[in-house]
Coordinates of C-alpha atoms in Angstrom, one line a residue:
Chain A
M22 CA 39.3 18.4 18.8
T23 CA 37.9 21.9 18.3
T24 CA 35.4 21.4 16.0
K25 CA 34.0 19.7 18.9
I26 CA 34.4 21.7 21.5
D27 CA 32.3 23.7 19.3
K28 CA 29.5 21.5 18.6
A29 CA 29.5 21.8 22.7
D30 CA 29.3 25.0 22.9
P31 CA 27.5 27.5 19.7
V32 CA 27.4 30.0 21.4
D33 CA 30.9 31.0 22.1
T34 CA 32.6 30.3 18.9
P35 CA 29.8 30.5 16.4
P36 CA 30.9 28.3 12.7
P37 CA 31.6 30.8 10.5
A38 CA 28.4 31.5 8.5
P39 CA 28.0 31.6 4.6
E40 CA 27.9 35.9 4.7
N41 CA 24.1 36.5 3.3
I42 CA 22.1 37.2 0.0
K43 CA 21.6 40.6 0.4
A44 CA 19.3 42.1 -2.9
I45 CA 16.3 45.3 -3.1
P46 CA 12.9 42.8 -2.5
V47 CA 10.5 42.5 -5.5
R48 CA 8.3 45.6 -4.1
H49 CA 4.2 43.9 -4.5
Y50 CA 2.2 46.9 -5.2
G51 CA -0.5 45.3 -5.4
R52 CA -0.8 43.5 -2.1
W53 CA -0.9 46.8 0.0
I54 CA -4.0 48.1 -2.6
T55 CA -6.1 45.3 -2.2
A56 CA -5.1 45.0 1.4
V57 CA -6.0 48.5 1.8
V58 CA -8.9 48.5 -0.5
A59 CA -10.0 45.3 1.7
I60 CA -9.9 46.7 5.0
T61 CA -11.4 50.0 4.2
L62 CA -14.7 47.7 3.2
I63 CA -14.2 46.2 7.5
V64 CA -14.8 49.3 8.2
T65 CA -17.2 50.4 6.7
L66 CA -20.3 48.2 8.1
V67 CA -18.2 48.0 11.3
M68 CA -19.8 51.7 10.7
A69 CA -22.7 50.6 9.8
F70 CA -23.2 48.7 12.8
A71 CA -22.1 50.9 14.6
R72 CA -23.8 54.1 13.5
G73 CA -26.9 51.8 13.4
D74 CA -30.0 51.2 15.8
V75 CA -28.0 48.5 17.8
N76 CA -28.5 48.5 21.3
W77 CA -25.1 46.5 22.1
G78 CA -25.9 47.2 26.1
A79 CA -28.7 44.6 26.2
I80 CA -26.1 41.4 24.8
P81 CA -23.4 41.9 27.8
D82 CA -26.7 42.8 30.1
Y83 CA -28.9 38.7 28.8
F84 CA -24.9 37.0 28.2
F85 CA -26.0 34.6 31.1
D86 CA -29.4 35.3 31.5
K87 CA -30.6 32.1 33.1
E88 CA -33.1 31.2 30.2
V89 CA -30.2 31.8 27.9
L90 CA -27.7 29.7 29.8
R91 CA -31.0 27.2 30.2
G92 CA -31.2 27.3 26.3
V93 CA -27.1 26.8 25.9
R94 CA -27.3 23.7 28.0
N95 CA -29.9 21.8 26.0
T96 CA -28.1 22.8 22.3
V97 CA -25.5 21.0 24.4
W98 CA -27.1 18.5 25.8
I99 CA -29.0 17.9 22.8
T100 CA -26.1 18.1 20.1
I101 CA -24.2 15.1 22.6
L102 CA -27.1 12.9 22.0
S103 CA -27.2 13.5 18.9
M104 CA -24.4 12.5 17.6
A105 CA -23.9 9.6 19.9
L106 CA -26.8 8.4 18.7
G107 CA -25.3 8.8 15.3
V108 CA -22.2 7.5 15.4
V109 CA -23.6 4.7 17.1
L110 CA -26.3 3.7 14.3
G111 CA -23.7 4.7 12.2
I112 CA -20.9 2.3 12.4
I113 CA -23.6 -0.1 13.0
L114 CA -24.9 1.0 9.6
A115 CA -20.9 0.7 8.1
V116 CA -20.9 -2.6 9.1
M117 CA -24.3 -3.7 7.7
R118 CA -23.4 -2.4 4.7
L119 CA -20.9 -4.1 4.4
S120 CA -21.5 -6.8 5.5
K121 CA -22.2 -10.2 3.2
N122 CA -25.0 -10.6 4.0
P123 CA -27.1 -9.6 1.2
V124 CA -30.1 -9.0 3.3
T125 CA -28.8 -6.6 6.1
S126 CA -26.6 -4.9 3.4
S127 CA -30.3 -4.3 1.6
I128 CA -31.2 -2.2 4.4
A129 CA -28.3 -0.4 5.5
W130 CA -28.2 1.5 1.8
G131 CA -32.2 1.7 2.3
Y132 CA -31.9 3.6 5.7
I133 CA -29.3 5.6 4.5
W134 CA -31.0 5.8 1.3
F135 CA -34.0 7.2 3.3
F136 CA -32.7 8.6 5.9
R137 CA -30.0 11.9 4.0
G138 CA -32.7 11.9 1.0
T139 CA -35.4 13.1 2.8
P140 CA -35.4 17.2 5.4
V141 CA -34.1 16.5 7.7
Y142 CA -36.5 19.6 9.0
V143 CA -39.6 17.2 7.2
Q144 CA -38.0 15.0 9.1
L145 CA -37.9 16.2 12.4
L146 CA -41.8 17.6 12.1
V147 CA -42.8 13.7 11.2
W148 CA -41.5 12.5 14.1
F149 CA -43.0 15.9 16.2
N150 CA -47.0 14.7 14.0
L151 CA -46.7 11.4 14.2
G152 CA -49.5 11.2 17.5
L153 CA -51.3 12.8 14.0
V154 CA -51.3 8.2 13.0
F155 CA -50.4 6.7 16.0
N156 CA -52.8 7.4 19.1
Y157 CA -51.3 5.3 21.6
I158 CA -47.4 4.2 22.3
N159 CA -47.7 -0.4 22.7
L160 CA -44.7 -1.9 23.8
G161 CA -46.6 -5.2 24.7
P162 CA -46.0 -5.3 28.5
I163 CA -43.0 -3.2 29.4
Y164 CA -44.1 1.0 28.6
K165 CA -48.0 1.3 26.7
D166 CA -48.6 5.3 27.2
E167 CA -50.9 8.4 24.8
W168 CA -48.1 8.9 21.3
S169 CA -48.1 12.7 23.0
D170 CA -47.3 11.9 26.3
F171 CA -44.5 9.0 25.0
M172 CA -43.0 12.4 22.1
T173 CA -42.2 15.3 23.8
P174 CA -39.9 17.6 22.3
F175 CA -36.5 16.4 23.2
L176 CA -37.5 13.2 22.0
A177 CA -38.6 14.5 18.6
A178 CA -35.3 16.7 19.2
L179 CA -32.4 13.3 18.9
L180 CA -34.6 10.9 17.1
G181 CA -35.0 13.6 14.2
L182 CA -31.1 14.8 14.5
G183 CA -30.3 11.8 15.3
L184 CA -31.4 9.2 12.9
N185 CA -31.0 11.4 10.6
E186 CA -27.3 12.0 10.9
A187 CA -26.5 8.5 11.7
A188 CA -27.4 7.8 7.8
Y189 CA -24.0 10.3 7.0
M190 CA -22.1 9.0 9.3
A191 CA -22.0 6.0 8.0
E192 CA -21.5 7.0 4.7
I193 CA -18.5 8.5 6.5
C194 CA -17.7 4.8 8.5
R195 CA -17.9 2.8 5.4
A196 CA -15.3 5.1 3.0
G197 CA -12.9 5.3 6.7
L198 CA -12.7 1.0 6.6
Q199 CA -12.6 1.3 2.8
A200 CA -9.8 2.8 3.7
V201 CA -7.8 0.7 5.3
D202 CA -5.0 -1.7 3.1
E203 CA -7.2 -4.8 2.9
G204 CA -3.0 -6.0 4.2
Q205 CA -3.9 -5.8 7.2
T206 CA -7.0 -7.3 7.4
E207 CA -5.3 -10.5 5.7
A208 CA -2.1 -10.4 8.1
A209 CA -4.5 -10.2 11.3
Q210 CA -6.7 -13.7 10.3
A211 CA -3.7 -15.4 9.1
L212 CA -2.2 -14.9 13.0
G213 CA -5.4 -16.8 13.6
M214 CA -7.7 -13.4 15.0
S215 CA -11.5 -14.1 14.8
H216 CA -13.4 -11.4 12.0
A217 CA -14.1 -9.3 15.0
K218 CA -11.0 -9.6 17.2
T219 CA -9.6 -8.0 13.4
L220 CA -12.0 -5.3 12.8
R221 CA -11.7 -3.8 16.8
R222 CA -7.2 -3.9 17.1
V223 CA -7.0 -3.8 13.8
V224 CA -9.1 -2.5 11.0
L225 CA -11.4 0.1 13.2
P226 CA -8.0 2.1 14.7
Q227 CA -5.9 2.8 11.4
A228 CA -10.3 4.2 10.0
M229 CA -10.6 6.2 12.6
R230 CA -8.1 8.6 11.3
V231 CA -10.8 8.9 8.1
I232 CA -13.2 9.0 9.8
V233 CA -12.4 11.6 12.5
P234 CA -11.7 14.7 10.7
P235 CA -15.3 14.2 8.7
T236 CA -16.8 13.5 12.3
G237 CA -15.3 15.9 13.5
N238 CA -17.6 18.1 10.4
E239 CA -20.6 16.5 11.5
F240 CA -20.4 17.5 15.1
I241 CA -20.0 21.3 14.4
N242 CA -22.4 20.7 11.5
M243 CA -25.1 19.2 14.3
L244 CA -24.6 22.0 17.3
K245 CA -25.8 24.2 14.5
T246 CA -28.0 22.4 13.1
T247 CA -30.3 21.9 16.8
S248 CA -31.0 25.6 15.4
L249 CA -34.2 23.6 14.0
V250 CA -35.2 21.6 17.1
I251 CA -37.5 24.8 17.5
A252 CA -39.9 23.1 14.4
V253 CA -40.8 20.5 17.6
Q254 CA -40.6 23.1 20.5
Y255 CA -37.6 21.8 22.1
W256 CA -35.7 24.9 24.9
D257 CA -33.3 24.8 22.6
L258 CA -30.1 28.3 22.4
L259 CA -32.3 30.0 19.6
Q260 CA -35.5 29.6 21.4
A261 CA -33.8 31.5 24.5
T262 CA -32.9 33.7 22.7
T263 CA -35.8 34.5 20.7
N264 CA -38.4 34.0 23.4
V265 CA -35.8 36.6 25.6
G266 CA -36.1 39.2 22.1
Q267 CA -40.2 39.1 22.1
N268 CA -39.8 39.8 25.8
T269 CA -37.8 42.6 25.7
G270 CA -38.3 43.9 22.0
A271 CA -34.5 43.5 21.7
T272 CA -35.5 40.9 18.7
A273 CA -32.0 41.6 15.9
E274 CA -29.6 42.6 19.4
M275 CA -31.0 38.7 21.3
L276 CA -30.3 36.9 17.3
F277 CA -26.3 38.6 17.5
L278 CA -26.2 36.7 20.6
A279 CA -27.6 33.5 19.8
A280 CA -24.6 33.9 17.4
A281 CA -23.1 35.1 19.6
W282 CA -23.0 31.7 21.6
Y283 CA -23.0 29.4 18.4
L284 CA -19.2 30.4 17.4
I285 CA -18.2 29.4 21.5
L286 CA -19.8 26.9 21.0
T287 CA -18.4 25.6 17.5
S288 CA -14.5 27.2 18.8
V289 CA -14.3 24.8 21.5
L290 CA -14.7 21.9 19.5
S291 CA -12.6 22.7 16.6
V292 CA -10.0 22.7 18.8
G293 CA -11.3 19.4 20.4
Q294 CA -11.0 18.4 16.7
Y295 CA -7.9 19.4 16.4
Y296 CA -6.7 17.2 19.6
L297 CA -8.5 13.7 18.7
E298 CA -7.3 13.7 15.5
R299 CA -3.5 14.2 16.3
Y300 CA -4.2 11.2 18.5
Y301 CA -5.3 9.2 15.8
A302 CA -2.3 10.2 13.2
R303 CA -0.2 7.9 15.8
G304 CA 2.3 5.8 14.2
S305 CA 0.8 7.7 11.4
S306 CA 4.6 9.8 10.7
R307 CA 7.3 9.3 12.2
S308 CA 6.9 12.7 14.5
L309 CA 3.8 14.0 15.0
P310 CA 3.4 18.2 14.2
M311 CA 4.2 19.5 17.4
T312 CA 0.3 21.6 19.1
P313 CA -0.1 24.4 19.1
L314 CA 1.1 25.7 22.4
Q315 CA 4.5 23.5 22.4
R316 CA 4.8 25.1 19.0
I317 CA 4.5 28.1 21.1
R318 CA 6.8 28.3 23.4
V319 CA 9.4 26.3 20.7
N320 CA 9.4 29.8 19.6
L321 CA 10.0 31.8 22.7
L322 CA 13.0 29.5 23.3
S323 CA 13.7 29.0 20.4
G324 CA 14.1 33.4 20.1
S325 CA 15.9 33.9 23.5
N326 CA 19.0 31.6 21.6
R327 CA 19.2 33.8 18.7
Q328 CA 19.6 36.7 21.0
G329 CA 22.0 35.5 22.4
G330 CA 23.6 34.4 19.6
V331 CA 23.3 38.5 18.2
S332 CA 25.2 39.0 21.4
A333 CA 27.5 37.0 20.9
Chain B
M53 CA 6.4 -39.8 9.3
T54 CA 3.5 -36.6 8.2
A55 CA 4.3 -34.5 5.6
M56 CA 4.5 -30.8 7.0
V57 CA 2.5 -29.5 3.9
K58 CA 1.1 -31.3 1.3
A59 CA -0.5 -31.3 -2.0
E60 CA -2.7 -33.2 -4.1
G61 CA -3.6 -31.5 -7.9
V62 CA -4.6 -28.1 -6.2
H63 CA -6.7 -25.9 -8.5
K64 CA -7.7 -23.2 -8.4
S65 CA -9.0 -20.5 -10.8
F66 CA -9.9 -17.1 -10.2
G67 CA -13.0 -15.8 -12.2
A68 CA -12.6 -18.2 -15.4
V69 CA -8.3 -16.8 -14.9
Q70 CA -6.9 -20.5 -14.1
V71 CA -3.8 -20.3 -11.9
L72 CA -3.3 -23.8 -9.8
K73 CA -3.2 -26.2 -12.5
G74 CA -2.7 -28.8 -10.6
I75 CA 0.3 -28.6 -7.9
D76 CA 1.2 -32.4 -6.1
L77 CA 3.6 -31.7 -3.5
E78 CA 5.0 -32.3 -0.2
V79 CA 7.2 -30.6 2.5
A80 CA 8.7 -33.0 5.4
P81 CA 9.4 -31.7 9.1
R82 CA 11.7 -28.7 9.5
E83 CA 12.2 -29.0 5.4
V84 CA 13.7 -25.7 4.2
F85 CA 11.4 -25.4 1.4
C86 CA 11.8 -23.0 -1.7
L87 CA 9.9 -21.7 -4.2
I88 CA 10.4 -19.9 -7.7
G89 CA 9.3 -19.2 -10.9
P90 CA 8.6 -15.5 -12.4
S91 CA 5.6 -13.6 -11.6
G92 CA 1.6 -14.4 -12.2
S93 CA 3.1 -18.7 -11.9
G94 CA 1.1 -18.8 -9.8
K95 CA 3.8 -19.3 -6.3
S96 CA 2.0 -17.2 -3.6
T97 CA -1.6 -18.1 -4.4
F98 CA -0.2 -21.5 -3.9
L99 CA 1.6 -19.8 -0.2
R100 CA -1.9 -18.2 0.8
C101 CA -3.6 -21.6 -0.5
I102 CA -2.1 -23.6 3.0
N103 CA -3.2 -20.9 5.6
H104 CA -7.0 -20.6 3.3
L105 CA -6.2 -17.0 2.4
E106 CA -7.4 -18.4 -0.5
K107 CA -9.9 -21.5 -0.6
I108 CA -8.8 -24.3 -3.9
N109 CA -11.7 -25.1 -6.4
S110 CA -9.8 -29.0 -6.6
G111 CA -7.5 -31.2 -5.0
R112 CA -6.7 -31.3 -1.0
L113 CA -4.2 -29.7 0.8
Y114 CA -2.3 -30.6 4.2
V115 CA -1.6 -29.0 7.3
D116 CA 0.3 -31.5 9.1
G117 CA -2.2 -33.9 8.4
D118 CA -5.9 -31.8 8.9
L119 CA -6.9 -31.1 5.5
V120 CA -6.7 -27.1 4.8
G121 CA -10.5 -25.5 5.3
Y122 CA -12.8 -27.9 5.5
R123 CA -13.4 -31.3 7.6
Q124 CA -13.7 -34.9 6.0
K125 CA -16.2 -36.9 7.3
G126 CA -17.0 -40.2 4.9
D127 CA -17.0 -39.2 1.6
K128 CA -18.4 -36.2 2.5
L129 CA -16.7 -32.7 2.7
Y130 CA -17.4 -30.2 5.2
E131 CA -17.0 -26.0 5.7
L132 CA -15.0 -25.2 8.2
R133 CA -16.3 -22.9 10.8
D134 CA -14.4 -19.3 10.4
R135 CA -13.9 -20.1 14.1
E136 CA -11.8 -23.6 13.6
V137 CA -10.1 -21.9 10.5
A138 CA -9.0 -18.5 12.7
E139 CA -8.0 -21.5 15.5
K140 CA -5.5 -23.3 12.5
R141 CA -3.9 -20.6 11.6
R142 CA -2.3 -19.8 14.6
D143 CA 0.1 -23.0 13.8
I144 CA 1.0 -20.7 10.8
G145 CA 3.5 -17.9 10.6
M146 CA 2.9 -16.6 7.5
V147 CA 5.5 -12.4 5.7
F148 CA 4.6 -11.0 3.3
Q149 CA 6.2 -8.6 1.1
R150 CA 4.7 -6.0 2.1
F151 CA 5.7 -6.4 5.5
N152 CA 1.3 -5.6 6.6
L153 CA 2.3 -4.8 10.1
F154 CA -0.4 -2.7 12.3
P155 CA 1.2 0.7 11.3
H156 CA -0.8 2.6 14.9
M157 CA 1.2 0.1 16.7
T158 CA 4.9 0.1 18.5
A159 CA 7.2 -3.3 17.5
L160 CA 7.2 -4.2 21.0
E161 CA 2.8 -4.0 20.6
N162 CA 2.5 -5.9 17.2
V163 CA 4.5 -8.6 18.6
I164 CA 2.6 -9.3 21.4
E165 CA -0.9 -8.5 19.3
A166 CA -2.0 -12.2 18.9
P167 CA 0.0 -13.2 21.7
V168 CA -2.2 -11.3 24.2
Q169 CA -5.6 -11.4 22.2
V170 CA -5.3 -15.0 20.6
K171 CA -3.5 -17.0 23.3
K172 CA -5.5 -15.8 25.3
E173 CA -1.2 -15.2 27.5
T174 CA -0.8 -12.4 29.8
K175 CA 1.1 -9.4 28.8
A176 CA 4.0 -9.9 31.1
V177 CA 4.9 -13.6 29.1
A178 CA 4.1 -12.1 25.7
R179 CA 6.5 -9.1 26.4
E180 CA 9.7 -10.9 27.8
R181 CA 9.0 -13.6 24.3
A182 CA 8.5 -11.0 22.4
L183 CA 12.0 -8.5 23.9
K184 CA 13.4 -11.9 23.0
L185 CA 12.3 -12.8 19.3
L186 CA 13.3 -8.6 19.1
D187 CA 16.2 -9.5 20.6
R188 CA 16.6 -12.7 17.7
V189 CA 16.1 -10.0 14.9
G190 CA 18.5 -7.6 16.3
L191 CA 15.4 -5.0 16.7
A192 CA 15.8 -4.9 20.6
D193 CA 16.6 -1.5 20.3
K194 CA 14.2 -1.0 18.3
A195 CA 11.3 -2.3 20.5
G196 CA 9.3 1.3 20.9
N197 CA 8.7 2.5 17.0
Y198 CA 6.0 2.7 15.1
P199 CA 6.3 1.1 11.6
S200 CA 7.0 3.7 9.9
Q201 CA 9.6 5.4 12.2
L202 CA 12.2 1.6 10.7
S203 CA 13.9 0.7 7.3
G204 CA 12.0 -1.5 5.3
G205 CA 14.5 -3.9 6.1
Q206 CA 13.8 -3.9 10.2
Q207 CA 10.4 -4.1 9.2
Q208 CA 10.2 -7.0 8.3
R209 CA 11.9 -8.6 10.8
V210 CA 9.0 -7.0 13.2
A211 CA 7.2 -9.0 11.0
I212 CA 8.9 -12.2 11.1
A213 CA 9.4 -11.5 14.8
R214 CA 5.3 -11.3 15.5
A215 CA 4.5 -14.6 13.1
L216 CA 7.5 -16.0 15.8
A217 CA 5.7 -15.4 18.3
M218 CA 2.5 -17.3 18.0
E219 CA 5.9 -20.4 18.2
P220 CA 3.6 -21.6 14.6
K221 CA 4.8 -25.3 13.4
L222 CA 6.0 -23.7 10.0
M223 CA 6.4 -20.4 8.3
L224 CA 5.4 -18.9 5.2
F225 CA 7.5 -16.8 3.4
D226 CA 5.7 -14.6 0.3
E227 CA 9.2 -12.9 -1.2
P228 CA 9.8 -11.4 1.5
T229 CA 12.8 -9.4 -0.2
S230 CA 11.2 -7.9 -2.6
A231 CA 9.9 -5.1 -1.3
L232 CA 13.6 -4.0 0.6
D233 CA 16.7 -2.0 -0.7
P234 CA 19.2 -4.8 -2.2
E235 CA 21.2 -3.8 1.6
L236 CA 18.6 -3.8 3.7
V237 CA 17.9 -8.5 1.8
G238 CA 21.4 -9.6 4.1
D239 CA 20.0 -8.3 6.9
V240 CA 16.4 -10.6 7.0
L241 CA 17.8 -13.0 4.6
D242 CA 20.1 -13.9 8.4
V243 CA 17.5 -13.7 9.7
M244 CA 15.7 -16.7 8.1
R245 CA 19.0 -18.7 7.9
G246 CA 19.4 -18.7 11.4
L247 CA 15.4 -20.1 11.6
A248 CA 16.1 -23.1 9.2
E249 CA 19.3 -24.5 11.8
D250 CA 16.9 -24.4 14.4
G251 CA 15.1 -26.4 12.2
M252 CA 11.8 -23.9 11.5
T253 CA 9.8 -25.0 8.9
M254 CA 9.4 -23.3 6.1
I255 CA 8.5 -23.0 2.4
V256 CA 9.6 -20.1 1.1
V257 CA 8.9 -17.6 -1.8
T258 CA 12.1 -16.2 -3.3
H259 CA 14.2 -14.9 -6.4
E260 CA 17.3 -14.6 -4.3
M261 CA 18.5 -18.0 -6.4
G262 CA 21.8 -18.4 -3.7
F263 CA 19.7 -17.5 -0.4
A264 CA 17.4 -21.4 -2.5
R265 CA 21.0 -22.3 -3.3
E266 CA 22.8 -23.1 0.9
V267 CA 19.1 -22.6 2.3
G268 CA 17.5 -24.5 1.0
D269 CA 16.6 -28.5 1.0
S270 CA 14.6 -28.5 -2.3
V271 CA 13.7 -26.4 -4.8
V272 CA 10.3 -26.0 -7.1
F273 CA 10.5 -24.4 -10.6
M274 CA 7.0 -23.1 -11.1
D275 CA 5.6 -21.9 -14.3
D276 CA 1.5 -21.0 -15.7
G277 CA 0.1 -23.0 -12.4
V278 CA 2.1 -26.3 -13.0
V279 CA 5.3 -27.8 -11.5
V280 CA 8.0 -27.5 -14.0
E281 CA 11.2 -29.3 -12.2
S282 CA 11.5 -29.8 -8.5
G283 CA 14.5 -31.5 -6.6
H284 CA 17.3 -30.2 -4.8
P285 CA 18.5 -26.7 -5.1
R286 CA 21.8 -27.5 -6.4
E287 CA 20.6 -30.2 -8.7
V288 CA 17.7 -27.9 -10.6
L289 CA 19.9 -24.6 -9.7
T290 CA 22.9 -25.8 -12.0
N291 CA 21.1 -28.5 -13.6
P292 CA 18.0 -27.7 -15.1
Q293 CA 16.3 -30.1 -17.0
H294 CA 13.0 -28.2 -19.3
E295 CA 13.7 -26.2 -21.1
R296 CA 12.0 -23.3 -19.3
T297 CA 13.3 -23.2 -16.2
K298 CA 16.9 -23.0 -18.1
S299 CA 15.7 -20.4 -19.9
F300 CA 14.6 -18.0 -16.7
L301 CA 17.4 -18.8 -14.4
S302 CA 19.0 -17.5 -18.0
K303 CA 17.7 -14.5 -16.7
V304 CA 17.1 -14.2 -13.2
L305 CA 21.2 -15.9 -12.1

C-alpha cells in the first residue's frame, strides 16, 4: 500500500535515494589552455576588423534598401524554381536510370555524365550565349522569337542552375530508391499493386528518408550557387549589393551585407530541413526525437520539478 | 473439383544453378499443405513461383485452373501483361519470413492499403474490415502503432491480416515463424490454425513440424529441388520411407 502512495505523489515522500559518490573530478588543464588561446585569437580578429577602415553604418543603412530587397527576392525565387526543376527532372532521370529499358537508362546516364562533368558556371554562360549559334527559336506554330528576346537572364539562370541540379538530384534519388528493401516491393506486388502504385505508395515514401537530408544540403548549396548568375546579368542579391557598393563606394561593406543576407536565408532553410526530415522519419524509430521547442519546454518543466524536490 | 494449385514438371534455375528440378504436386481447395525440407531445397522458390514473383523456366503451374503468368491460345503461350499478373495476385495472399510490413504506415494503414489502392474500396469499408481482421489476430488495440513499435510476432500477425484484407482464395506462408523469438511463435501459429479451421487453402513452408503434424492435411518433403516424399503428415513425419527424409527429420524433431 505504502509503495503505491509513494508512486502517486513522489514529492511528498521521496524514496530514499542511494548516496551519490563524492569524488574530486579530474582537472583538465589542457582544455583551459586551448580555450584561452582560441578566445584570444577571436578577440584579435574582431579588434582588427573594428580598427579597420570599415564604414559599419552603411550596412544597416542599405540592409533594407529597395534594390537589395529586390535582389533578395530574386535570389530566393531563382533558388526555389531551379530546385523545383532539378527535383522533378532528377526523379524522372533516376527512374529512367533504374528502368529495364536500355535506351532510357543510357540517356539518363549520358545526361548525368554531361551535366555533372562540366562546371555550372560554364553551363550558365553557354545558355546565355547560345544566341551566337541560334538566331531564332522556332517551335513551329506554338512559339517563334528571336533568340536574344527568348533567352532572358532569368531563363538562362533557371536552365543553367536547374538542369545542372537535376544531374545531382538524379543520383540522390537513385540512391534513395535503391536503399529501400526489396522485400517492400515484393510485399506490394504480392498484394496486387502495380509498378507505378508500388513506387508511389510504398517505395518513394521510404526513399524520401534517404533523399531529404542530401536534398536539404543541395537546397542550401543552390542558394549560394545562385550568386554565379551575375554571369548572365540576372539581378540577384550579389548583383544588387555589388551595384550599391559601386554607387556608394562602400564595396567591402556591401559584400558583408550580402554575406549577412545569405546567412539569414541559409539558416531559415536549415530549420525547414530539420522539420522535413522529422516528418519523413515517422515509423522508422519507435518515437520521434523532440523538436528544439519541445526540448526547451520539457527542460523547463523538469527543472521546476527538480527545484520542488529539493525544497521539499 | 479443380485443384487450387497444380504443378506439372516445374523447373526453375537462377543462372546456371537449378533450384527446382521438376516439381509435380496438387493442392486441393481447403487443404493445408505443408512444405518441409532443408534450406536451399527450393521450397521458398516454389512458393514464390505460385504468385509469379519468380518466373518458371519450364513445366506448367496452375492456380485455380488458370496458368500462372501466361495465357494459352492453341499451343502457343502468351506472357501476361504486368497489369494482368497483378490482377491474379490479388487473390493470393502471401506472408513473408521477414514480415515486410510497410514501415511508414500504421498497422491499420498497412491492412487497408491494398483494398483501398487496388480494389478501390472506400476507406470506411476497408477500415471496418481491417479492424475486424486486426481483432481476429488479437491486435485490435495496436491499430495505430507503427511496425517498429510492435514485436516480431505482432508484426507477423499484422502481415497476415494485411494479406487477408484482400479476401484471397489461397494463402502462401514463407517460413512465417522462422524470424521470431521462440516464445512468439505460438501466437502466429494460433492465428494460422484458426485460418485452417475456417477452410482457407494454405501452402505453408515451415520448420514447425508440430504445426505440420497437427494442422496439415498433407506434407511434402523437398530436397535439392525435387519432391522426395509426400503424403499425410502422420505417415511422412512418423514413418518416413526415404533415407533422406529420415535423416532430416531426425535432426529437426
